[in-house]
Structures are given as structure tokens and as C-alpha cells.
Coordinates of C-alpha atoms in Angstrom, one line a residue:
M1 CA 17.2 -31.6 -5.5
D2 CA 17.4 -30.6 -1.9
L3 CA 14.9 -27.8 -2.4
L4 CA 12.0 -29.8 -4.1
N5 CA 12.3 -32.9 -0.9
T6 CA 12.2 -30.3 1.3
L7 CA 9.1 -28.3 -0.5
V8 CA 7.3 -31.8 -0.7
D9 CA 7.4 -32.4 2.9
K10 CA 6.5 -29.7 3.9
G11 CA 3.5 -29.4 1.3
L12 CA 2.3 -32.7 2.7
R13 CA 2.6 -30.7 6.3
R14 CA 1.2 -27.4 5.0
E15 CA 4.0 -26.1 6.6
L16 CA 4.8 -22.3 4.7
P17 CA 8.0 -22.4 2.5
T18 CA 10.3 -20.2 3.1
R19 CA 10.5 -16.4 0.7
E20 CA 13.8 -17.9 -0.2
E21 CA 12.1 -21.6 -1.3
A22 CA 9.1 -20.1 -3.0
L23 CA 11.6 -17.5 -5.1
A24 CA 13.7 -20.6 -6.0
V25 CA 11.3 -21.9 -7.2
L26 CA 10.9 -19.2 -10.1
A27 CA 14.2 -19.7 -10.4
T28 CA 14.8 -22.8 -11.7
S29 CA 16.2 -23.6 -15.1
D30 CA 14.3 -25.5 -17.6
D31 CA 16.0 -28.1 -17.5
D32 CA 15.0 -28.5 -14.3
L33 CA 11.6 -28.2 -14.7
L34 CA 9.7 -31.7 -15.5
D35 CA 11.4 -32.1 -11.8
V36 CA 10.0 -28.9 -10.5
V37 CA 6.4 -30.4 -11.6
A38 CA 6.8 -34.1 -10.4
A39 CA 7.1 -32.6 -7.0
A40 CA 4.4 -30.2 -6.8
G41 CA 2.4 -32.9 -8.3
K42 CA 3.0 -34.7 -5.3
V43 CA 1.8 -32.1 -3.4
R44 CA -1.4 -31.7 -5.8
R45 CA -2.1 -35.9 -5.1
H46 CA -1.9 -35.9 -1.2
W47 CA -4.8 -32.8 -1.0
F48 CA -6.5 -33.6 -4.4
G49 CA -6.1 -36.9 -5.5
R50 CA -6.1 -36.9 -9.9
R51 CA -10.1 -34.7 -9.3
V52 CA -10.3 -31.5 -11.5
K53 CA -13.4 -29.0 -10.9
L54 CA -14.7 -27.6 -13.4
N55 CA -16.1 -23.5 -13.2
Y56 CA -17.8 -21.8 -15.6
L57 CA -18.3 -18.5 -16.2
V58 CA -21.7 -16.1 -16.7
N59 CA -20.8 -12.4 -17.7
L60 CA -23.9 -10.6 -16.5
K61 CA -23.0 -6.9 -17.4
S62 CA -19.7 -6.6 -19.9
G63 CA -18.0 -3.5 -20.4
L64 CA -19.0 -0.5 -18.9
C65 CA -16.8 0.2 -16.4
P66 CA -15.5 3.7 -14.3
E67 CA -12.2 1.2 -13.1
D68 CA -8.7 2.0 -14.8
C69 CA -7.2 -1.4 -14.4
S70 CA -4.3 -1.6 -17.2
Y71 CA -5.3 -5.1 -17.4
C72 CA -8.7 -5.5 -18.3
S73 CA -10.5 -5.0 -21.9
Q74 CA -13.6 -3.5 -19.8
R75 CA -12.2 -0.6 -18.6
L76 CA -12.9 2.9 -18.3
G77 CA -12.3 4.4 -21.7
S78 CA -11.9 0.9 -23.3
S79 CA -11.2 0.4 -27.5
T80 CA -11.0 -3.3 -27.2
G81 CA -13.8 -3.9 -29.3
I82 CA -15.7 -6.5 -26.7
L83 CA -19.3 -7.2 -26.0
K84 CA -21.3 -4.2 -24.3
Y85 CA -23.8 -4.7 -22.7
T86 CA -26.0 -4.2 -19.3
W87 CA -27.5 -6.8 -16.8
L88 CA -28.7 -10.0 -17.9
K89 CA -32.6 -11.4 -17.2
P90 CA -32.5 -14.0 -14.2
E91 CA -33.4 -16.1 -17.0
Q92 CA -30.5 -15.1 -19.4
A93 CA -28.6 -16.1 -16.9
S94 CA -29.6 -19.3 -15.9
Q95 CA -29.3 -20.4 -19.4
A96 CA -26.1 -19.1 -19.7
A97 CA -25.2 -21.5 -16.8
A98 CA -27.1 -24.6 -18.3
A99 CA -24.6 -25.0 -20.5
G100 CA -21.7 -25.3 -18.7
L101 CA -23.2 -27.5 -16.3
A102 CA -24.8 -29.7 -18.9
G103 CA -21.0 -29.5 -20.0
G104 CA -19.4 -30.9 -16.6
A105 CA -18.8 -27.5 -15.0
K106 CA -20.2 -27.8 -11.2
R107 CA -19.7 -24.7 -10.1
V108 CA -21.4 -21.5 -11.7
C109 CA -19.2 -18.0 -11.2
L110 CA -21.4 -14.8 -12.2
V111 CA -19.5 -12.0 -12.8
A112 CA -20.0 -8.0 -13.7
S113 CA -18.2 -5.3 -14.4
G114 CA -17.9 -2.6 -12.3
R115 CA -16.1 -1.2 -9.6
G116 CA -19.0 -2.7 -7.2
P117 CA -22.8 -3.6 -6.4
T118 CA -25.4 -1.0 -5.5
D119 CA -28.0 -2.5 -2.9
R120 CA -30.6 -2.7 -6.4
D121 CA -27.5 -4.6 -8.2
V122 CA -27.6 -7.0 -5.6
D123 CA -31.5 -7.4 -5.3
R124 CA -30.7 -8.5 -9.5
V125 CA -28.0 -10.7 -8.6
A126 CA -29.6 -12.5 -5.7
G127 CA -33.2 -13.0 -8.1
T128 CA -30.1 -15.1 -10.6
I129 CA -29.2 -16.4 -8.7
K130 CA -32.6 -18.0 -7.4
A131 CA -33.2 -19.1 -10.7
I132 CA -29.7 -21.2 -10.6
K133 CA -30.2 -23.1 -7.8
E134 CA -34.2 -23.5 -8.7
Q135 CA -33.4 -25.1 -12.1
N136 CA -29.7 -27.0 -11.5
E137 CA -29.9 -29.2 -8.1
G138 CA -26.9 -28.9 -6.4
V139 CA -25.0 -26.7 -8.0
E140 CA -22.6 -24.2 -6.4
V141 CA -22.2 -20.2 -7.1
C142 CA -19.9 -17.9 -6.9
A143 CA -20.3 -13.8 -6.9
C144 CA -17.9 -11.5 -8.6
L145 CA -19.5 -8.2 -8.4
G146 CA -16.7 -5.9 -7.1
L147 CA -15.8 -4.1 -4.3
L148 CA -18.4 -5.0 -1.4
S149 CA -20.6 -2.2 0.6
D150 CA -21.1 -3.2 4.4
G151 CA -23.8 -6.0 4.8
Q152 CA -23.7 -6.8 1.2
A153 CA -21.8 -10.1 1.1
E154 CA -24.7 -11.2 4.4
R155 CA -27.4 -11.1 2.1
L156 CA -25.8 -12.9 -1.0
R157 CA -25.2 -15.3 1.0
E158 CA -28.8 -15.2 2.3
A159 CA -29.8 -15.5 -0.9
G160 CA -27.9 -18.8 -1.6
A161 CA -24.5 -17.7 -3.1
D162 CA -21.5 -20.4 -1.5
A163 CA -18.5 -17.8 -2.6
Y164 CA -17.2 -14.5 -3.4
N165 CA -14.3 -13.7 -5.5
H166 CA -12.0 -10.8 -5.3
N167 CA -8.5 -10.9 -6.9
L168 CA -5.9 -9.2 -5.7
N169 CA -3.7 -9.9 -8.6
T170 CA -0.7 -8.2 -8.2
S171 CA 1.7 -7.3 -5.4
E172 CA 0.4 -4.4 -2.9
S173 CA 4.1 -2.5 -3.4
T174 CA 3.0 -2.6 -7.1
Y175 CA -0.6 -2.5 -7.6
G176 CA -0.9 1.7 -7.5
D177 CA 0.9 0.9 -11.2
I178 CA -1.9 -1.2 -12.2
T179 CA -4.8 0.9 -10.6
T180 CA -5.8 3.8 -9.7
T181 CA -9.2 4.0 -9.6
H182 CA -9.0 1.4 -6.4
T183 CA -6.4 0.2 -3.5
Y184 CA -5.1 -2.8 -2.3
A185 CA -5.9 -2.3 0.6
D186 CA -9.9 -2.2 -1.0
R187 CA -9.6 -5.5 -1.7
V188 CA -8.6 -7.5 1.1
D189 CA -11.0 -5.6 2.4
T190 CA -13.9 -7.2 0.3
V191 CA -11.9 -10.3 0.7
N192 CA -12.2 -9.9 3.9
K193 CA -16.2 -8.8 4.1
A194 CA -16.5 -12.2 2.5
H195 CA -14.8 -14.2 4.7
A196 CA -16.5 -12.4 8.0
A197 CA -20.1 -13.5 6.2
G198 CA -19.1 -17.2 6.0
L199 CA -19.2 -17.0 2.3
S200 CA -16.0 -19.4 1.0
A201 CA -13.4 -17.0 -0.2
C202 CA -11.4 -16.9 -3.3
S203 CA -9.6 -14.7 -4.2
G204 CA -6.2 -14.8 -6.5
L205 CA -3.2 -13.2 -9.0
I206 CA -2.3 -12.1 -12.7
A207 CA 1.3 -13.2 -14.0
G208 CA 2.5 -11.4 -16.9
M209 CA 2.1 -7.8 -15.7
G210 CA 6.0 -6.7 -16.4
E211 CA 5.9 -8.0 -12.2
S212 CA 8.9 -9.3 -10.7
D213 CA 9.3 -12.1 -9.2
E214 CA 9.6 -10.8 -5.5
D215 CA 6.3 -10.2 -6.5
L216 CA 5.2 -13.1 -7.6
V217 CA 5.9 -14.2 -4.5
D218 CA 4.8 -11.5 -2.0
V219 CA 0.7 -11.6 -3.8
V220 CA 1.0 -15.7 -3.3
Y221 CA 2.2 -14.7 0.4
S222 CA -0.7 -12.3 1.0
L223 CA -3.1 -14.7 -0.3
R224 CA -1.9 -16.9 1.8
E225 CA -2.6 -14.9 5.3
L226 CA -5.8 -14.1 4.1
D227 CA -6.7 -17.8 4.0
P228 CA -9.3 -18.2 0.9
D229 CA -10.3 -21.6 -0.1
S230 CA -9.6 -21.3 -4.0
V231 CA -6.2 -19.3 -5.6
P232 CA -7.0 -18.5 -9.6
V233 CA -4.1 -17.9 -11.3
N234 CA -4.6 -15.8 -14.2
F235 CA -2.1 -15.1 -17.0
L236 CA -2.3 -11.9 -18.8
I237 CA -3.5 -11.9 -22.0
P238 CA -2.2 -8.8 -23.6
V239 CA -5.3 -7.8 -25.5
E240 CA -5.1 -4.9 -28.3
G241 CA -6.4 -1.1 -27.1
T242 CA -5.5 -1.9 -22.9
P243 CA -2.4 -0.4 -21.7
L244 CA -0.7 -3.6 -21.4
A245 CA -0.7 -5.1 -24.9
K246 CA 2.6 -4.9 -25.3
E247 CA 3.5 -7.3 -21.9
W248 CA 4.0 -10.2 -24.0
N249 CA 6.4 -11.8 -21.5
L250 CA 5.2 -15.1 -20.3
T251 CA 6.4 -18.9 -21.5
P252 CA 4.7 -22.4 -21.3
Q253 CA 8.0 -23.0 -18.5
R254 CA 7.6 -20.1 -17.0
C255 CA 3.8 -20.5 -16.3
L256 CA 4.5 -23.8 -15.2
R257 CA 7.3 -22.7 -12.5
I258 CA 4.9 -20.0 -11.4
L259 CA 1.8 -22.8 -10.5
A260 CA 4.2 -24.7 -8.9
M261 CA 5.2 -22.1 -7.1
V262 CA 1.8 -21.1 -5.4
R263 CA 0.9 -25.1 -4.8
F264 CA 3.9 -24.8 -2.4
V265 CA 2.9 -21.7 -0.6
C266 CA -1.5 -23.0 -0.8
P267 CA -0.3 -27.2 -1.2
D268 CA -4.2 -27.8 0.5
V269 CA -6.1 -24.7 -1.3
E270 CA -8.0 -25.4 -4.6
V271 CA -5.6 -23.9 -6.8
R272 CA -7.2 -23.0 -10.2
I273 CA -5.8 -22.3 -13.8
A274 CA -8.0 -19.2 -14.7
G275 CA -7.9 -17.0 -17.7
G276 CA -4.7 -16.9 -20.2
R277 CA -3.8 -20.5 -19.8
E278 CA -4.5 -21.9 -23.8
V279 CA -2.9 -18.8 -25.2
H280 CA 0.3 -19.4 -22.5
L281 CA 0.7 -22.7 -21.9
R282 CA -0.5 -23.5 -25.2
T283 CA 0.4 -27.5 -25.6
M284 CA 2.1 -27.4 -21.9
Q285 CA -1.4 -27.2 -20.5
P286 CA -2.0 -30.7 -19.3
L287 CA 0.9 -31.0 -17.6
A288 CA -0.2 -27.9 -15.3
L289 CA -3.1 -30.2 -14.1
H290 CA -0.4 -31.8 -11.9
L291 CA -0.1 -28.4 -10.0
A292 CA -3.8 -26.9 -10.1
N293 CA -6.9 -29.5 -9.4
S294 CA -9.2 -26.6 -11.5
I295 CA -9.7 -24.7 -14.6
F296 CA -12.8 -22.8 -15.8
L297 CA -14.4 -24.8 -19.5
G298 CA -15.5 -22.5 -21.8
D299 CA -15.0 -19.0 -22.5
Y300 CA -14.1 -16.1 -20.4
L301 CA -15.6 -13.1 -20.0
T302 CA -14.7 -10.9 -23.3
T303 CA -12.5 -13.9 -24.7
E304 CA -12.8 -17.0 -25.8
G305 CA -11.4 -20.2 -24.2
Q306 CA -10.7 -23.7 -26.1
A307 CA -13.7 -25.3 -26.9
G308 CA -15.2 -27.6 -24.0
K309 CA -15.0 -30.6 -26.0
A310 CA -11.3 -30.7 -25.8
D311 CA -11.1 -29.5 -22.0
L312 CA -12.5 -33.2 -21.1
E313 CA -10.3 -34.6 -23.8
M314 CA -7.3 -33.2 -21.9
I315 CA -8.3 -34.3 -19.2
A316 CA -9.2 -37.3 -19.7
D317 CA -5.4 -38.0 -22.1
A318 CA -4.0 -36.5 -18.4
G319 CA -5.2 -39.0 -16.7
F320 CA -7.3 -36.8 -14.5
E321 CA -10.9 -37.4 -13.7
V322 CA -13.7 -35.0 -13.7
E323 CA -15.1 -33.6 -10.2
G324 CA -18.0 -35.1 -10.1
A325 CA -21.6 -32.9 -8.1
D326 CA -21.0 -35.2 -4.7
Q327 CA -17.4 -35.1 -4.0
V328 CA -16.7 -32.4 -1.9
T329 CA -13.4 -30.4 -3.6
L330 CA -11.6 -29.0 0.2
P331 CA -9.9 -31.7 1.9
E332 CA -11.9 -32.6 5.0
H333 CA -9.9 -29.8 7.8
R334 CA -10.5 -27.2 5.5
V335 CA -14.7 -28.1 4.6
G336 CA -17.2 -26.2 7.3
G337 CA -17.5 -23.3 9.3
G338 CA -18.8 -21.3 6.5
C339 CA -17.4 -22.5 3.3
H340 CA -19.6 -24.6 1.2
E341 CA -16.7 -25.7 -1.1
S342 CA -14.1 -24.6 -2.4
A343 CA -13.6 -22.4 -5.3
G344 CA -15.5 -19.3 -7.1
C345 CA -14.6 -17.2 -10.0
G346 CA -11.3 -15.3 -10.7
S347 CA -10.8 -14.9 -14.0
H348 CA -9.7 -11.9 -15.5
E349 CA -9.8 -11.0 -19.1
G350 CA -8.8 -14.8 -19.8
G351 CA -9.0 -17.5 -23.0
G352 CA -6.9 -18.6 -26.8
V353 CA -9.2 -18.7 -30.1
C354 CA -11.0 -22.0 -30.0
G355 CA -10.0 -24.6 -32.5
T356 CA -7.2 -22.5 -33.4
T357 CA -3.6 -23.9 -35.1
A358 CA -0.8 -21.4 -34.5
A359 CA 2.4 -22.0 -36.2
A360 CA 5.3 -22.6 -34.1
V361 CA 6.4 -18.9 -33.6
P362 CA 9.7 -17.9 -30.3
A363 CA 8.6 -17.5 -27.8
N364 CA 9.3 -14.0 -26.9
E365 CA 6.9 -13.2 -29.8
A366 CA 3.2 -11.3 -29.4
R367 CA 1.2 -14.3 -29.9
T368 CA -2.3 -12.0 -31.0
D369 CA -3.6 -14.6 -33.6
L370 CA -4.3 -16.8 -29.8
V371 CA -6.4 -14.5 -28.5
A372 CA -10.0 -13.7 -29.4
V373 CA -12.6 -11.2 -28.6
R374 CA -15.9 -13.3 -27.1
R375 CA -18.6 -13.3 -29.4
R376 CA -20.7 -16.3 -28.3
G377 CA -23.2 -16.9 -25.3
A378 CA -24.2 -14.7 -22.3
G379 CA -25.2 -11.3 -24.7
T380 CA -25.9 -12.2 -27.6
D381 CA -27.9 -14.7 -29.5
L382 CA -25.1 -17.3 -30.4
A383 CA -24.9 -20.9 -28.3
P384 CA -21.9 -20.7 -26.0
N385 CA -18.6 -23.0 -25.2
A386 CA -19.3 -25.0 -23.1

């Protein structure tokens, strides 16, 4: 296919595809899907080999959010029945992080619900970063605390943070349809603040919210322009009790095409399969490793993920290897300046049920059987999944 040969050549040169080419990837047929995966896989292996970076989420503060993001189970007025708790103490967060690091993660992503941190919150997170780094030599820490005010990114950097995550989520033209309590421009401003402070910027998207192919291409092109080191790709989990609970419109094939498009547009950037991979990719997850070079290990913010042991087995069975703590994620030309590494956070409300076996259902039917609210790990007395 001439399109795929062209996209591979451009990806190896870090050349931006045309919008028409990106849209054409999303429009390919299921008959061509393996060819698309193989082509994007060449670009992935050129820049990242067969390494898979593992990241681990610690939800520092769950629920209690004043924002109205339609996709989020922690939103204002949520009736989802998720875990709700205020800030974890530094020692609690460090203990939660240790489980993920023991499971093979090299980056810990510290996430807190809310519009953005107060200066006191920044001090609190700084103490948590210190506690984690004191007990885990060489660990990378990313903060995901919402919209940043002037000077806060610099304070996080001084505290030892390596990266900051803030997703664009969807295109600028449709952003007002999913959130009204802040703007798309607010999100862009926070990513720029992270960049300016010398933090490794992480920003991605959520697919499956009813957006068009044009919207997906728009947000990925906007991300390319912002130039984050890491682009997490979330697949919407339609959690019961949220406005988007009925948006079950993704198939494994659609998810693979989206990941391939992101890889072609952002060839040398860490592409992470974030929330929703278990729910929407299901048994096709191993194929997605040919497109993305990073995943989350264990559970997500408010929903359960695949068992950590199953993740490690999947990576090995697919012929990939877990990226070691002594390995640099990014290609050499992207390392330097303020970027310590790549990844960051970026999961919205991901995850499927750990250890369940679901009967086959038509692709267009809701798979609510794959969504389980997190009841273990941070904020509970139960052991985490890692």
C-alpha cells in the first residue's frame, strides 16, 4: 500500500504526515489492519526497539473534584460509587509506589483530583516526591495535579519531579462539549508551563467520546505542535453514573488504527496505551505493543486494570522486553535540556476487570462486565495490583 510506505518513510525521518494521510489511516479497512500495524511497528521499533516502559499510578486524592469533565468518574456531582478520600500521607503514597516499582515500573505517576493544586498542595506533593525518591533510587516521578499557576511547575521541578502530565483530551473545537469549568486554552497553558520549567511534558488524548476522525487528527496534530515527550492514548471507559456512560463505540480494530495514527504523527515520542486498553483492546492488546512503547502496570485511578503478572507475561509472549531502570526511553536527539526522560502520567479513568473471563458479545454492545471500580491499593487497606 503506497500510503503505508509513505508513512513509514516519513516516520523514520520524523516528517509530519499530511492531515489527509492521517485521516486515511483511520479509514483503512479491517482487511488492511495487520498491514497498518506492521507499518507503524517499523516506526516504533526504529525509535524504541522492542522495549516497553512500565508506569505506575498512585491516586493521591480520589473524587471530590469541582470540575465537570463528562468522561470522569471523579467529576462534580458524580454518582459512580468510586473510592473517595483526601490526600494520602507521604509514607502512604511511597508505600503504594513501592508496589508498582517492585512489579517492574520505572516511573511513578502521582495524580490528584481537582482543578489544580494550591501552594500548600504543591508543598504536600513535594514531600511525597522526596519520600518516594529517598526510598527508591533512580525512580522517575511525574505529577498530574491539574491546572498549574505561575511558579508551581518550577517548585515541583525543584522538589524532584521529572515530568508533568496534563492531557488535551480532545480537539479544541469539541472541548466545550465535554467540559465547561475550564477551557482547552487552560490545558495548553499548563503544558507550556511544564515545558518552561524544564519538566518533561506529557500530554495525550481520550478516544471514544463520540468524536469524529477529524477531531482525533486535530488533537494529535495539536499535541505534535506542543511537542511533549510522552503522549498517552486513553480509550474512554463509559463508567455508569457519568454523562458518557452510553458511549460504547470503540472496537479493538478502531483502537489499533488510532494508535497507529498517533505513532505516524508522533514517531519519536513515547506513545503510551493508557486507560481503557483492557476494556477496548481486550485480546488484541499484544498487537498494540507493536504501536506503543509504554503502558501502565496494574490498576488505574478509580477502576481496576489487568493483573500486573498478566501484563508482564503479555509483554514477554509478544516478543518484547520490559525497559530497565538504566535504559533511556527517548531517542538520543530528544534527551537533553530539561527533559530527564519521557513518560509521565496521563490515564483518565482506565482499566478492566482483573482476572475475569467475558463471553463473546457483538462489537457494538456495551461491555459493562469489563469495568470494575477500584477497591484496592491507595486509599484502602488492601494490597495494590502490581
